[in-house]
Coordinates of C-alpha atoms and ligand atoms in Angstrom, one line a residue:
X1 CA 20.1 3.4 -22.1
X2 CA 17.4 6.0 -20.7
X3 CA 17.6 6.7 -16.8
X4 CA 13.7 7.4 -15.7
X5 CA 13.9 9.8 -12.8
X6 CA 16.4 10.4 -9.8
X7 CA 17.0 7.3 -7.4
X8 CA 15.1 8.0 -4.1
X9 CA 13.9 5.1 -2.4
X10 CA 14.6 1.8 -4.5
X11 CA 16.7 0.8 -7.7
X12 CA 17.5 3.1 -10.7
X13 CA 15.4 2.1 -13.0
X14 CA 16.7 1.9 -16.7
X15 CA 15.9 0.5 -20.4
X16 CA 18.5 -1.0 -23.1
X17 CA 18.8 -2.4 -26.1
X18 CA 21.7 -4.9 -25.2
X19 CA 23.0 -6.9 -22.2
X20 CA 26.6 -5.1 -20.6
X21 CA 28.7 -4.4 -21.5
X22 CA 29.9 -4.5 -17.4
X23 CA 26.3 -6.0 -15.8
X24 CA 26.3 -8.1 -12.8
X25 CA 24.0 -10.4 -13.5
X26 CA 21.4 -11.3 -16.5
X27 CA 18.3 -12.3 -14.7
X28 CA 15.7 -14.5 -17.0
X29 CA 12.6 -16.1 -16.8
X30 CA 12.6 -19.9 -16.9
X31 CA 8.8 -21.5 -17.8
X32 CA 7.7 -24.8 -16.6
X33 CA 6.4 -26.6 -19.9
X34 CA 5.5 -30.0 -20.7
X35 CA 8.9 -30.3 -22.5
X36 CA 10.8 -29.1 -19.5
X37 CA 12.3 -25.3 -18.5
X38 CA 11.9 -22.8 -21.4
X39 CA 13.5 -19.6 -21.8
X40 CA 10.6 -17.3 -21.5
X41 CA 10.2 -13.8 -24.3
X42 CA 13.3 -15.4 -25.8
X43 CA 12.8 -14.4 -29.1
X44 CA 11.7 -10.9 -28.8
X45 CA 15.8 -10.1 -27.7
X46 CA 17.7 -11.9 -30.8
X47 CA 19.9 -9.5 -31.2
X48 CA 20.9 -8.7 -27.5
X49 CA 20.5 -12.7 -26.7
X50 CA 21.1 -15.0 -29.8
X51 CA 19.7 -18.7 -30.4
X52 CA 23.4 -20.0 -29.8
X53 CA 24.0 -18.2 -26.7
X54 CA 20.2 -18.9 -25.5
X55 CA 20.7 -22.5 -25.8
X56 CA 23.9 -22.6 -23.7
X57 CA 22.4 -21.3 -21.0
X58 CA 19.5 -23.5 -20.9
X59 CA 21.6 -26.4 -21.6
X60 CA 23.6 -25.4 -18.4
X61 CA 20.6 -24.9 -16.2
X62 CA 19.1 -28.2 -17.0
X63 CA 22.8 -29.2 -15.8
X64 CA 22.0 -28.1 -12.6
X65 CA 18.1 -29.3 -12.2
X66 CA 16.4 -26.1 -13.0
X67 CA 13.5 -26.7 -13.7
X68 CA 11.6 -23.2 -14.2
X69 CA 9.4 -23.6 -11.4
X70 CA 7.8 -20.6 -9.9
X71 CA 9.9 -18.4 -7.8
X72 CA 12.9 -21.1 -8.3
X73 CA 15.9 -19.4 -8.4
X74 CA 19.2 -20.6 -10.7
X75 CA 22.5 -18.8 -10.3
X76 CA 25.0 -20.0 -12.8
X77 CA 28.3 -18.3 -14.3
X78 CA 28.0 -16.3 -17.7
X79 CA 29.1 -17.5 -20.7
X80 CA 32.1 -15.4 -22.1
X81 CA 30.9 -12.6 -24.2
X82 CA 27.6 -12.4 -22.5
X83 CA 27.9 -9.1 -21.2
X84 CA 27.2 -10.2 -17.5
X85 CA 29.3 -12.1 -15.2
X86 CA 26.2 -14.1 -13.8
X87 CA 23.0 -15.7 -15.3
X88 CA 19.7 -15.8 -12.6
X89 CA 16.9 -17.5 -13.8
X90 CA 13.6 -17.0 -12.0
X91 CA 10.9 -19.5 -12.0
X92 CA 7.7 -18.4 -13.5
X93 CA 5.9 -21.7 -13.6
X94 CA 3.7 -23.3 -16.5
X95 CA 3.0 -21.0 -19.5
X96 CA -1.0 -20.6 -18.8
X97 CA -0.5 -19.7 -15.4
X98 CA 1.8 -16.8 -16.3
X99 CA -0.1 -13.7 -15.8
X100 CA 1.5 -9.9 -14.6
X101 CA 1.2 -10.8 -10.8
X102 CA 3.3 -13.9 -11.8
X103 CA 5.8 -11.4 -13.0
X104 CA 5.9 -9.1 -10.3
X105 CA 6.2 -12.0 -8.5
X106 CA 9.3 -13.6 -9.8
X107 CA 10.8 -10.1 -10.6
X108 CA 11.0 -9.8 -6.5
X109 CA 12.0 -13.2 -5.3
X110 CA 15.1 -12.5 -7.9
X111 CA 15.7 -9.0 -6.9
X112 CA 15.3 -10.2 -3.3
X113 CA 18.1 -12.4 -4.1
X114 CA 20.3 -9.8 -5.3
X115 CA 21.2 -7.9 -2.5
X116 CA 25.2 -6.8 -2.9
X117 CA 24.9 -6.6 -6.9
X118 CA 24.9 -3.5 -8.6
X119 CA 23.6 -3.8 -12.1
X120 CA 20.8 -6.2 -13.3
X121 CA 19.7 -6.4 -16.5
X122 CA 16.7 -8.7 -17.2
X123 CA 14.6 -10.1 -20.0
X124 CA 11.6 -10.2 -18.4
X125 CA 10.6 -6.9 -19.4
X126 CA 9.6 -8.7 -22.6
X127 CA 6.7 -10.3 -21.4
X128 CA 5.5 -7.4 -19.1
X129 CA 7.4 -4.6 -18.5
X130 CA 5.3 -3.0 -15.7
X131 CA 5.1 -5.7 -14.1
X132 CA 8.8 -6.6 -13.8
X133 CA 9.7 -3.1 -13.1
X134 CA 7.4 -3.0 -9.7
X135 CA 8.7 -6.4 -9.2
X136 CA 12.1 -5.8 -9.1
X137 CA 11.6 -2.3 -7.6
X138 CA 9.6 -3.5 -4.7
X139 CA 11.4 -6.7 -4.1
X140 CA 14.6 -4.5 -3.5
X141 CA 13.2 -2.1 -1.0
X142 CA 14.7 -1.9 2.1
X143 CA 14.1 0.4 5.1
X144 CA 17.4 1.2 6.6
X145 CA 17.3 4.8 8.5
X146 CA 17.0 3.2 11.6
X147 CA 20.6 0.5 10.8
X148 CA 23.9 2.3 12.0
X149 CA 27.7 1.4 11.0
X150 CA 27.2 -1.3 13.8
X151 CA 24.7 -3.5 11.9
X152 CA 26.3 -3.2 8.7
X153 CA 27.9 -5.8 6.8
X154 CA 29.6 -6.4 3.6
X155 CA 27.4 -7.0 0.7
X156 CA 24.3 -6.2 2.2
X157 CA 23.3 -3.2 0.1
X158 CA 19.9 -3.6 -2.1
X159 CA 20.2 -4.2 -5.5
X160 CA 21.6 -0.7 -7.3
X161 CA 20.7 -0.7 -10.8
X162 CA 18.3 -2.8 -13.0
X163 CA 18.0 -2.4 -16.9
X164 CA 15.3 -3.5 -18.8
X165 CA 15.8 -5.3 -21.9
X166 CA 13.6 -3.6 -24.8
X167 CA 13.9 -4.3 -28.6
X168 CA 14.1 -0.6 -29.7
X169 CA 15.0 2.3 -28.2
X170 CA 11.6 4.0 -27.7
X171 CA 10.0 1.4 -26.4
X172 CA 8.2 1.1 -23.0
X173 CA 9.2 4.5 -21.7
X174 CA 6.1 5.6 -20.9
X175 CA 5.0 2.0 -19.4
X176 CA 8.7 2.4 -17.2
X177 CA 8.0 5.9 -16.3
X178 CA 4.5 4.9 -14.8
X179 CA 5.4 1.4 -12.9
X180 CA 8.3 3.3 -11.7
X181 CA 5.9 6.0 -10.2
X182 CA 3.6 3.1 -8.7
X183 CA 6.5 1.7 -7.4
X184 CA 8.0 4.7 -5.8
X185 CA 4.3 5.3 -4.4
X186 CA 4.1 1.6 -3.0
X187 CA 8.0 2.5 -1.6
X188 CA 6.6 6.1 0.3
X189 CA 3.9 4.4 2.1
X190 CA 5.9 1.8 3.0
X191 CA 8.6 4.0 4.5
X192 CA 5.9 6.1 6.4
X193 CA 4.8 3.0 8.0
X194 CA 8.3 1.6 9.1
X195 CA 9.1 5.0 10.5
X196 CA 8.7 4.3 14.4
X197 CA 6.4 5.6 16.4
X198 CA 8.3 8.1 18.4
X199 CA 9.7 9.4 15.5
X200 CA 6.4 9.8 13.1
X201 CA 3.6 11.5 15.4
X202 CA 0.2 13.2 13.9
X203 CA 2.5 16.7 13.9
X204 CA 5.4 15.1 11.8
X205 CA 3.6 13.4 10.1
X206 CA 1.3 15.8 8.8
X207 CA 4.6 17.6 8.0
X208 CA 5.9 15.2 6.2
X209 CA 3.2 14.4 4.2
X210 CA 3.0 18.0 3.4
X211 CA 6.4 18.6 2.4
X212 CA 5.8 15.5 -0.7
X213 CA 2.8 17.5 -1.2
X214 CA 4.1 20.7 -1.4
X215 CA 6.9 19.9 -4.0
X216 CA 4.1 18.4 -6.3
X217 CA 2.6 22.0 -6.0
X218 CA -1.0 20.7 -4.3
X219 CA -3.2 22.2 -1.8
X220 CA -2.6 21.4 1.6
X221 CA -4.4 22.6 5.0
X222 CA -3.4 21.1 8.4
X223 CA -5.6 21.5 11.0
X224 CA -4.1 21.5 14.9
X225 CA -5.7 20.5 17.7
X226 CA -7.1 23.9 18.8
X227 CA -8.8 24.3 15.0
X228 CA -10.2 20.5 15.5
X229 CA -11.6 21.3 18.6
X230 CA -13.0 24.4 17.8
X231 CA -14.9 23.2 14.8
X232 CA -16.4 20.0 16.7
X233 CA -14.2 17.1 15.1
X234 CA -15.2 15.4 18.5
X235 CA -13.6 11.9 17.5
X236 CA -10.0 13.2 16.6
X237 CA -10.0 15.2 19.5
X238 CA -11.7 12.4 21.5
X239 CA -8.9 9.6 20.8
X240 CA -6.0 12.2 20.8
X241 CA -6.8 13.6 23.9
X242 CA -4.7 10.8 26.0
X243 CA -1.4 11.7 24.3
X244 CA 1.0 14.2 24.8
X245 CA 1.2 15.1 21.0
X246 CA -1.9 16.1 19.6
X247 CA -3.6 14.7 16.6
X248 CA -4.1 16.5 13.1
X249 CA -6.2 16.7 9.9
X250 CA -4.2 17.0 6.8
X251 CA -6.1 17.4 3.7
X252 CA -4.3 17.0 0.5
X253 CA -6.1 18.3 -3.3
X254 CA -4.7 17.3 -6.6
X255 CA -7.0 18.8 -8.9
X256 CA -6.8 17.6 -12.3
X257 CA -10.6 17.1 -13.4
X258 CA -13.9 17.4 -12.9
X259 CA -14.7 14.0 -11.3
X260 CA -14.0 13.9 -8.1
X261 CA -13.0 11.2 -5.8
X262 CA -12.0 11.8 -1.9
X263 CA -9.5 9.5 -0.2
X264 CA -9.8 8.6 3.3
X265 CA -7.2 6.8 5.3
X266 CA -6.8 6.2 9.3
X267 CA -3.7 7.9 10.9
X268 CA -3.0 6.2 14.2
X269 CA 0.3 6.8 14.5
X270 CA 0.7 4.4 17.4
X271 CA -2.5 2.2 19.4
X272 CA -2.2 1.2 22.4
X273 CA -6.0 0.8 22.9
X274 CA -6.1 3.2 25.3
X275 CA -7.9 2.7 28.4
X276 CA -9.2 -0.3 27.1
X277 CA -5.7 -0.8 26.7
X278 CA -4.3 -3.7 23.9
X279 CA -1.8 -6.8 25.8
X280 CA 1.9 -6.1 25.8
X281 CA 2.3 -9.4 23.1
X282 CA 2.1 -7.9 19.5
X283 CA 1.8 -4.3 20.5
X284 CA 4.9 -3.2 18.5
X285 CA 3.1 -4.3 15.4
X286 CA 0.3 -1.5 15.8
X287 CA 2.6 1.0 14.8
X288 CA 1.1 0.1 11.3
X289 CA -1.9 1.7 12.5
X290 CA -1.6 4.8 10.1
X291 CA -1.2 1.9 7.3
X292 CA -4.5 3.3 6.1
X293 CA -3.2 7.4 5.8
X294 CA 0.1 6.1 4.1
X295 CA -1.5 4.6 1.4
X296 CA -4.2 7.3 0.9
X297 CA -1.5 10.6 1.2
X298 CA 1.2 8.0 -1.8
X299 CA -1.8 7.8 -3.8
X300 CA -2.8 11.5 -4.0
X301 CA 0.6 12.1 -4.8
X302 CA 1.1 9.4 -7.1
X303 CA -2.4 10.9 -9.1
X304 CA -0.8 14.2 -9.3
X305 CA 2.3 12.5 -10.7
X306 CA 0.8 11.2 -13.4
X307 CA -1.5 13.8 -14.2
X308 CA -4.7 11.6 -14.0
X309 CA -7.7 13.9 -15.0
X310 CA -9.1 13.8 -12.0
X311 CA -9.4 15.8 -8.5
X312 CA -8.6 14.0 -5.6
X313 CA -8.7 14.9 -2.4
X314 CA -7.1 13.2 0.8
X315 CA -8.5 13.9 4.3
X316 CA -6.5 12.2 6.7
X317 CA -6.9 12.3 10.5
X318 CA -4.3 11.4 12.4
X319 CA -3.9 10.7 16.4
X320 CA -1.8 8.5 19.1
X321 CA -4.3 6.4 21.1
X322 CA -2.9 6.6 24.4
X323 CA -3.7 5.9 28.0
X324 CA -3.3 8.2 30.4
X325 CA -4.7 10.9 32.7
X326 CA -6.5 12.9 29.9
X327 CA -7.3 10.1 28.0
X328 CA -11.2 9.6 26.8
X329 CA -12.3 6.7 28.9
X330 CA -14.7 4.1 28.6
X331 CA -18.5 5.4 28.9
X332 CA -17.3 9.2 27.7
X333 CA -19.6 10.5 25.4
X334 CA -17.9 12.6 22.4
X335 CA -19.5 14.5 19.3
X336 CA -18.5 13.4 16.0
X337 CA -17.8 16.4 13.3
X338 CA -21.7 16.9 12.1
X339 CA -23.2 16.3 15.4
X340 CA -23.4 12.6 15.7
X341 CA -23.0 11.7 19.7
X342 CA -21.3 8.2 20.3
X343 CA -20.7 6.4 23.2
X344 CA -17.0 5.4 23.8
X345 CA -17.6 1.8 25.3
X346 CA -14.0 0.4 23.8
X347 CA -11.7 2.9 23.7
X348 CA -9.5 0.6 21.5
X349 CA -12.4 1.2 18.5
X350 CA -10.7 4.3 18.1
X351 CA -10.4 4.3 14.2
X352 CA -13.6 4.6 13.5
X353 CA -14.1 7.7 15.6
X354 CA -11.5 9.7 13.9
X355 CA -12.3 8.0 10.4
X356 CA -16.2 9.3 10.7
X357 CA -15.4 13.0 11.8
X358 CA -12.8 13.0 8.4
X359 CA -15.7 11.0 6.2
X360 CA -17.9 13.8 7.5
X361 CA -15.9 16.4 6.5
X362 CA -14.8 14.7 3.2
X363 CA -18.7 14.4 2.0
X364 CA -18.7 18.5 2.5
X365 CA -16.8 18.4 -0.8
X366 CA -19.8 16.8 -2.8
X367 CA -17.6 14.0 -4.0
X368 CA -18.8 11.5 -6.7
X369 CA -16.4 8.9 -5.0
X370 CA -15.7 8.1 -1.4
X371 CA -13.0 5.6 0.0
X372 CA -11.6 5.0 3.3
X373 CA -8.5 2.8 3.9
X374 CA -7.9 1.6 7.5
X375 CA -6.0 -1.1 9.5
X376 CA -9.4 -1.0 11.0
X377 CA -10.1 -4.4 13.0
X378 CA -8.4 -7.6 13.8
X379 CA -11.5 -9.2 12.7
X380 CA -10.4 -8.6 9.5
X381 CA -7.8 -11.2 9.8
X382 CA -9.8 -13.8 11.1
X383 CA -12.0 -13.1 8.2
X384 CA -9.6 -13.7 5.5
X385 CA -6.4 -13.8 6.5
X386 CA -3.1 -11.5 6.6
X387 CA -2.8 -10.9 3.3
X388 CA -6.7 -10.4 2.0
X389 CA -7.9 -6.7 2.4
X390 CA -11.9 -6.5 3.4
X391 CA -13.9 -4.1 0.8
X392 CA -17.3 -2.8 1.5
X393 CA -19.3 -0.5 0.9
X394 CA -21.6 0.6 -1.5
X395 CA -22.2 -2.6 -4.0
X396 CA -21.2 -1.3 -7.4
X397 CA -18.3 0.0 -6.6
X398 CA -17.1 -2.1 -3.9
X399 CA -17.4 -4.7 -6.8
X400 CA -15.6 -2.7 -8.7
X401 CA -12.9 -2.1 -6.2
X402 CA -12.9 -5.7 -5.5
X403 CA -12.1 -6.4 -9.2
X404 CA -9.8 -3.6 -10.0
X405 CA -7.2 -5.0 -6.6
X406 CA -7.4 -8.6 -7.9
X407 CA -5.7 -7.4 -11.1
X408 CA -2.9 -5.3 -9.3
X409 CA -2.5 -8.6 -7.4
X410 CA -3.6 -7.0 -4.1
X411 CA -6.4 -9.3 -3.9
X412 CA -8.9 -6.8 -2.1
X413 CA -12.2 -9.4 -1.4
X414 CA -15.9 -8.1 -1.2
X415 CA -17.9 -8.2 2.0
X416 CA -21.7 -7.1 3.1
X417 CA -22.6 -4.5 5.3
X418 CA -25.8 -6.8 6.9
X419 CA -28.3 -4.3 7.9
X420 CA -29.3 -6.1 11.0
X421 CA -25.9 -4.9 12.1
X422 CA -27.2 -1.8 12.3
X423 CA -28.8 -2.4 15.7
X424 CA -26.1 -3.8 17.4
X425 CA -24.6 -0.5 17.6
X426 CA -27.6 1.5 19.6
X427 CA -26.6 3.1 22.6
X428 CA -28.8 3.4 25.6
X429 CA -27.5 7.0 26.2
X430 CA -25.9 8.6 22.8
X431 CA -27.4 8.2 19.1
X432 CA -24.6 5.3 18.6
X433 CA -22.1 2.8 20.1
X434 CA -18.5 3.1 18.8
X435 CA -18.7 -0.7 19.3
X436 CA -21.6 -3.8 19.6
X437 CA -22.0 -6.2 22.5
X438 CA -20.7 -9.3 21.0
X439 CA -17.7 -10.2 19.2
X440 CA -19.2 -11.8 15.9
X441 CA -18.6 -9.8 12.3
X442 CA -16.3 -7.5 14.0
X443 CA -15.4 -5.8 10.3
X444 CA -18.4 -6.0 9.1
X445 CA -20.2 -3.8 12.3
X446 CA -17.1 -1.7 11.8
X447 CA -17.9 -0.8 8.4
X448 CA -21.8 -0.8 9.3
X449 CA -20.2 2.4 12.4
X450 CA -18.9 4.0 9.1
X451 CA -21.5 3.8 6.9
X452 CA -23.9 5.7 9.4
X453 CA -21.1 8.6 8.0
X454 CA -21.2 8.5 4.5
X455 CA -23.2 11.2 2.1
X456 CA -26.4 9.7 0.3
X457 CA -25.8 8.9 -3.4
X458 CA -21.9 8.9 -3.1
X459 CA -20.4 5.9 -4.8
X460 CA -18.4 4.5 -1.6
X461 CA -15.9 1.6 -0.9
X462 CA -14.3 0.8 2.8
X463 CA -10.9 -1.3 2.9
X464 CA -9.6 -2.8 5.4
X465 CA -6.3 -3.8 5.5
X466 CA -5.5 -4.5 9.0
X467 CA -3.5 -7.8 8.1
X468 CA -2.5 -6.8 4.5
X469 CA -1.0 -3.4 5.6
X470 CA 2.1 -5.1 7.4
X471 CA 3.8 -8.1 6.8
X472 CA 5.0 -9.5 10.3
X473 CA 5.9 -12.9 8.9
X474 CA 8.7 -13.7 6.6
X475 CA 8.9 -11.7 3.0
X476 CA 7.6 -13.6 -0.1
X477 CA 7.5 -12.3 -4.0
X478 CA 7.9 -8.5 -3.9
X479 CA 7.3 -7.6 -0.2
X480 CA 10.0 -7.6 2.8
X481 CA 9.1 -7.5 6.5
X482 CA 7.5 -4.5 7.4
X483 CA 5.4 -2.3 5.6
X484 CA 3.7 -3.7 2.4
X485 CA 2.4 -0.3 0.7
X486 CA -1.4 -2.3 0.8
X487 CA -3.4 -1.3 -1.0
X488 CA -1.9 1.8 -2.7
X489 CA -2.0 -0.1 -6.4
X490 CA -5.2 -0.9 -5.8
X491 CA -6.3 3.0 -5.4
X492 CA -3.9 3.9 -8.5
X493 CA -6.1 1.3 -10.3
X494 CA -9.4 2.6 -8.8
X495 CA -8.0 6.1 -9.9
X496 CA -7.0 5.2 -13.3
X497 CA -10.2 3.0 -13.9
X498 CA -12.3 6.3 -12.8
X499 CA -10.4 8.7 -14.9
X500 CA -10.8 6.5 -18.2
X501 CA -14.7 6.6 -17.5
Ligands
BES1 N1 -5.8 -1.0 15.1 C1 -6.7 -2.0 15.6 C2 -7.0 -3.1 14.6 C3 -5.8 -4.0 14.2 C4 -5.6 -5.1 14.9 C5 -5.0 -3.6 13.2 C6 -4.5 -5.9 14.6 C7 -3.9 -4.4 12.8 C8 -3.7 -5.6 13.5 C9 -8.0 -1.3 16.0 O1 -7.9 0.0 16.4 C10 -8.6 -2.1 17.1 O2 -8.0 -2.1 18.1 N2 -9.7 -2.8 16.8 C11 -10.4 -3.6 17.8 C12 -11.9 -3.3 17.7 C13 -12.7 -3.8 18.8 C14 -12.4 -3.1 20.1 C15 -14.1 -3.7 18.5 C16 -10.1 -5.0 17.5 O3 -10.1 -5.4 16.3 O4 -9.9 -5.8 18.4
MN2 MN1 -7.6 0.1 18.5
ZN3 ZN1 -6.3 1.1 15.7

């Protein structure tokens, strides 16, 4: 039994060659076939899970109407001997329709289910090992800094410990090792965004993201407010003007290749509008407004972990859109970094006006790949929905992009940039609009405001994850309440697919 790396922020991760001796619980998968429930990757683990043993355990779940559909869960005693004092089996659904998001899938809903329980071991790792350790890993974060002694109760502790079953004892370390450092990436931008507001403001959290930073050995340069005004950054300074604690630009380098990909992510810390200020009903939920810079500062790191021969760089501005008496107001006119003038009309489009000054600065760098991450408009939700991030941008590779999050299960869906959108952003008085006169395509004239930004001839992809970013409904498969991590997989994918070019 090999521990992967030091617990931080979800389960110890392990693998093993047999089931116990003192485990909690053996969690399985449980197929829906024409025949009934199946054991699923059965065979592969004779020796830690015999025929005999195997077919009292699915004699006993058929005893209690499992039926292996997907996400059902079955708790039943262990059979003596076992190793475990409980059997869970976890739905996966018919055999064709199993696929690796299936997996991670499942691999949640159980770990989910396990709160209390200190070791796991599971034979799911034998039909995909990645995938059931982000699964489990992800389905058993929790985000409790903020819960004292008074909220605590018995048994409410996240899952401890989860062992993977693998047939020798080399196998799958280097598949572990790497889920576990997705995982753990998923886990940091997830606990960036359920940091409150008053705690995580552009200072700290240019801090903190320089600390990580800083004990992976990578570059990092933080400008303050006086450096961002002082070298014309006119939307950062424009948005963070109305609060009391001033915005930042962190920039983050990993450099581990030639190709080079920059990584742009919006850092609202907390949006209030502004001026143009947002109603009091949901307001809470834009402190997931740095969704965008979580994601993009966990997947710099995350490249650096894993050594991916590639340099990337993170330029991530970060504000608090407030109201007040030195707010920008509606009708201010403000300089983006490069010398584009915009008028403010909304003062609630503020993304996009610290997004262009960092896209700006990002193209000085002559990368070869661009992409910007943002909880950028709620038209992106009436678009496709809470859990469907918006990708544009330039076609090949936001088809790319598209394709690469559909396989991490993020589900990222391709949209156009029309170019008679183009227009709606004229401004009688400034070369732009930061917003157009109508309501229609409200993502799609946001990423049309970006575009104006981005270098000629750089390969570029704009996501936005304004609904996927935060889960403020119940949790399903691997995701709780609260920050999702969306679409940090989806980068690492991006990342990996570039790298392997
Ligand atoms: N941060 C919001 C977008 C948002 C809305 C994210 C809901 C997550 C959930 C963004 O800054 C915003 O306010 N956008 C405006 C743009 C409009 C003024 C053109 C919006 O979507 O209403
Ligand atoms: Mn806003
Ligand atoms: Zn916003």
């Amino acid at each position: 039994m090999t521990a992967v790396a030091d617990r931080s922020l979800g389960p110890e991760l392990a693998r093993t060659e047999s089931i116990g001796p003192d485990a909690d619980v053996l969690v399985i998968g449980l197929l829906s076939t024409d025949d009934g429930p199946a054991i699923a990757a059965a065979d592969i683990f004779d020796s830690a899970l015999d025929v005999a043993t195997r077919e009292g355990l699915l004699a006993a779940l058929l005893a209690v109407g499992a039926k292996g559909k997907a996400e059902e869960l079955t708790r039943i005693p262990a059979p003596d001997g076992l190793g475990a004092t409980s059997v869970l089996a976890v739905g996966l659904g018919a055999p064709d329709r199993v696929d690796a998001e299936q997996i991670r899938t499942s691999a949640g809903v159980a770990a989910r289910s396990l709160a209390g329980v200190g070791t796991a071991v599971t034979t799911l790792s034998g039909l995909d090992l990645g995938a059931a350790a982000e699964g489990f890993y992800l389905g058993a974060y929790t985000f409790t800094t903020y819960k004292s002694d008074k909220s605590a109760k018995p048994g409410d502790q996240p899952l401890q410990r989860v062992e993977f079953l693998v047939p020798t004892a080399d196998a799958g370390a280097e598949e572990l090792t790497r889920a576990q450092a997705i995982a753990e990436a998923v886990a940091t931008a997830r606990d960036f965004v359920n940091t409150p507001p008053n705690d995580l403001f552009p200072a700290e959290f240019a801090d903190r993201a320089a600390e990580l930073a800083g004990t992976l050995g990578l570059d990092v340069e933080i400008l303050d407010e006086k450096h961002l005004a002082e070298a014309g950054f006119g939307g950062i300074v424009g948005v963070g003007k109305g609060s009391s604690r001033p915005p930042r630009l962190i920039r983050i380098t990993y450099s581990g290749g030639d190709r080079k990909v920059a990584l742009i992510g919006k850092g609202i810390t907390f949006d209030t509008g502004g001026i143009s200020i947002k109603p009091a009903a949901g307001m809470e939920n834009m402190t997931s407004d740095m969704g965008g810079a979580a994601a993009v500062i966990a997947t710099t790191l995350v490249a650096a972990r894993l050594g991916l021969p590639i340099t990337v760089t993170a330029t991530v501005p970060m504000a608090e859109n407030m109201p007040s008496a030195t707010a920008q107001r509606p009708g201010d006119v403000l300089t983006q970094y490069g010398g584009t003038t915009i008028e403010v009309v909304n003062t609630d489009a503020e993304g996009r006006l610290i997004l262009a000054d960092a896209i700006v600065r990002a193209g000085e760098d002559d990368p070869d790949y661009l992409i910007d991450v943002a909880t950028l408009t709620g038209a992106q939700m009436v678009a496709l929905g809470t859990r469907t991030p918006g990708v544009m941008g330039t076609e090949e590779f936001r088809d790319r992009v598209a394709r690469l999050s559909q396989g991490v299960g993020e589900n990222a869906w391709a949209m156009p940039l029309p170019a008679e959108l183009r227009a709606d952003l004229n401004s009688k008085i400034a070369d732009m609009a930061n917003v157009s006169p109508h309501r229609w395509g409200g993502m799609l004239v946001a990423g049309t405001y970006l575009k104006e930004f981005v270098p000629e001839g750089v390969q570029w992809a704009h996501i936005d994850v304004a609904g996927p970013a935060y889960n403020t409904g119940g949790p399903f498969g691997y995701t709780g309440k609260g920050g999702t991590g969306v679409p940090v997989r989806t980068l690492v994918a991006v990342l990996s697919d570039i790298a392997g070019e």
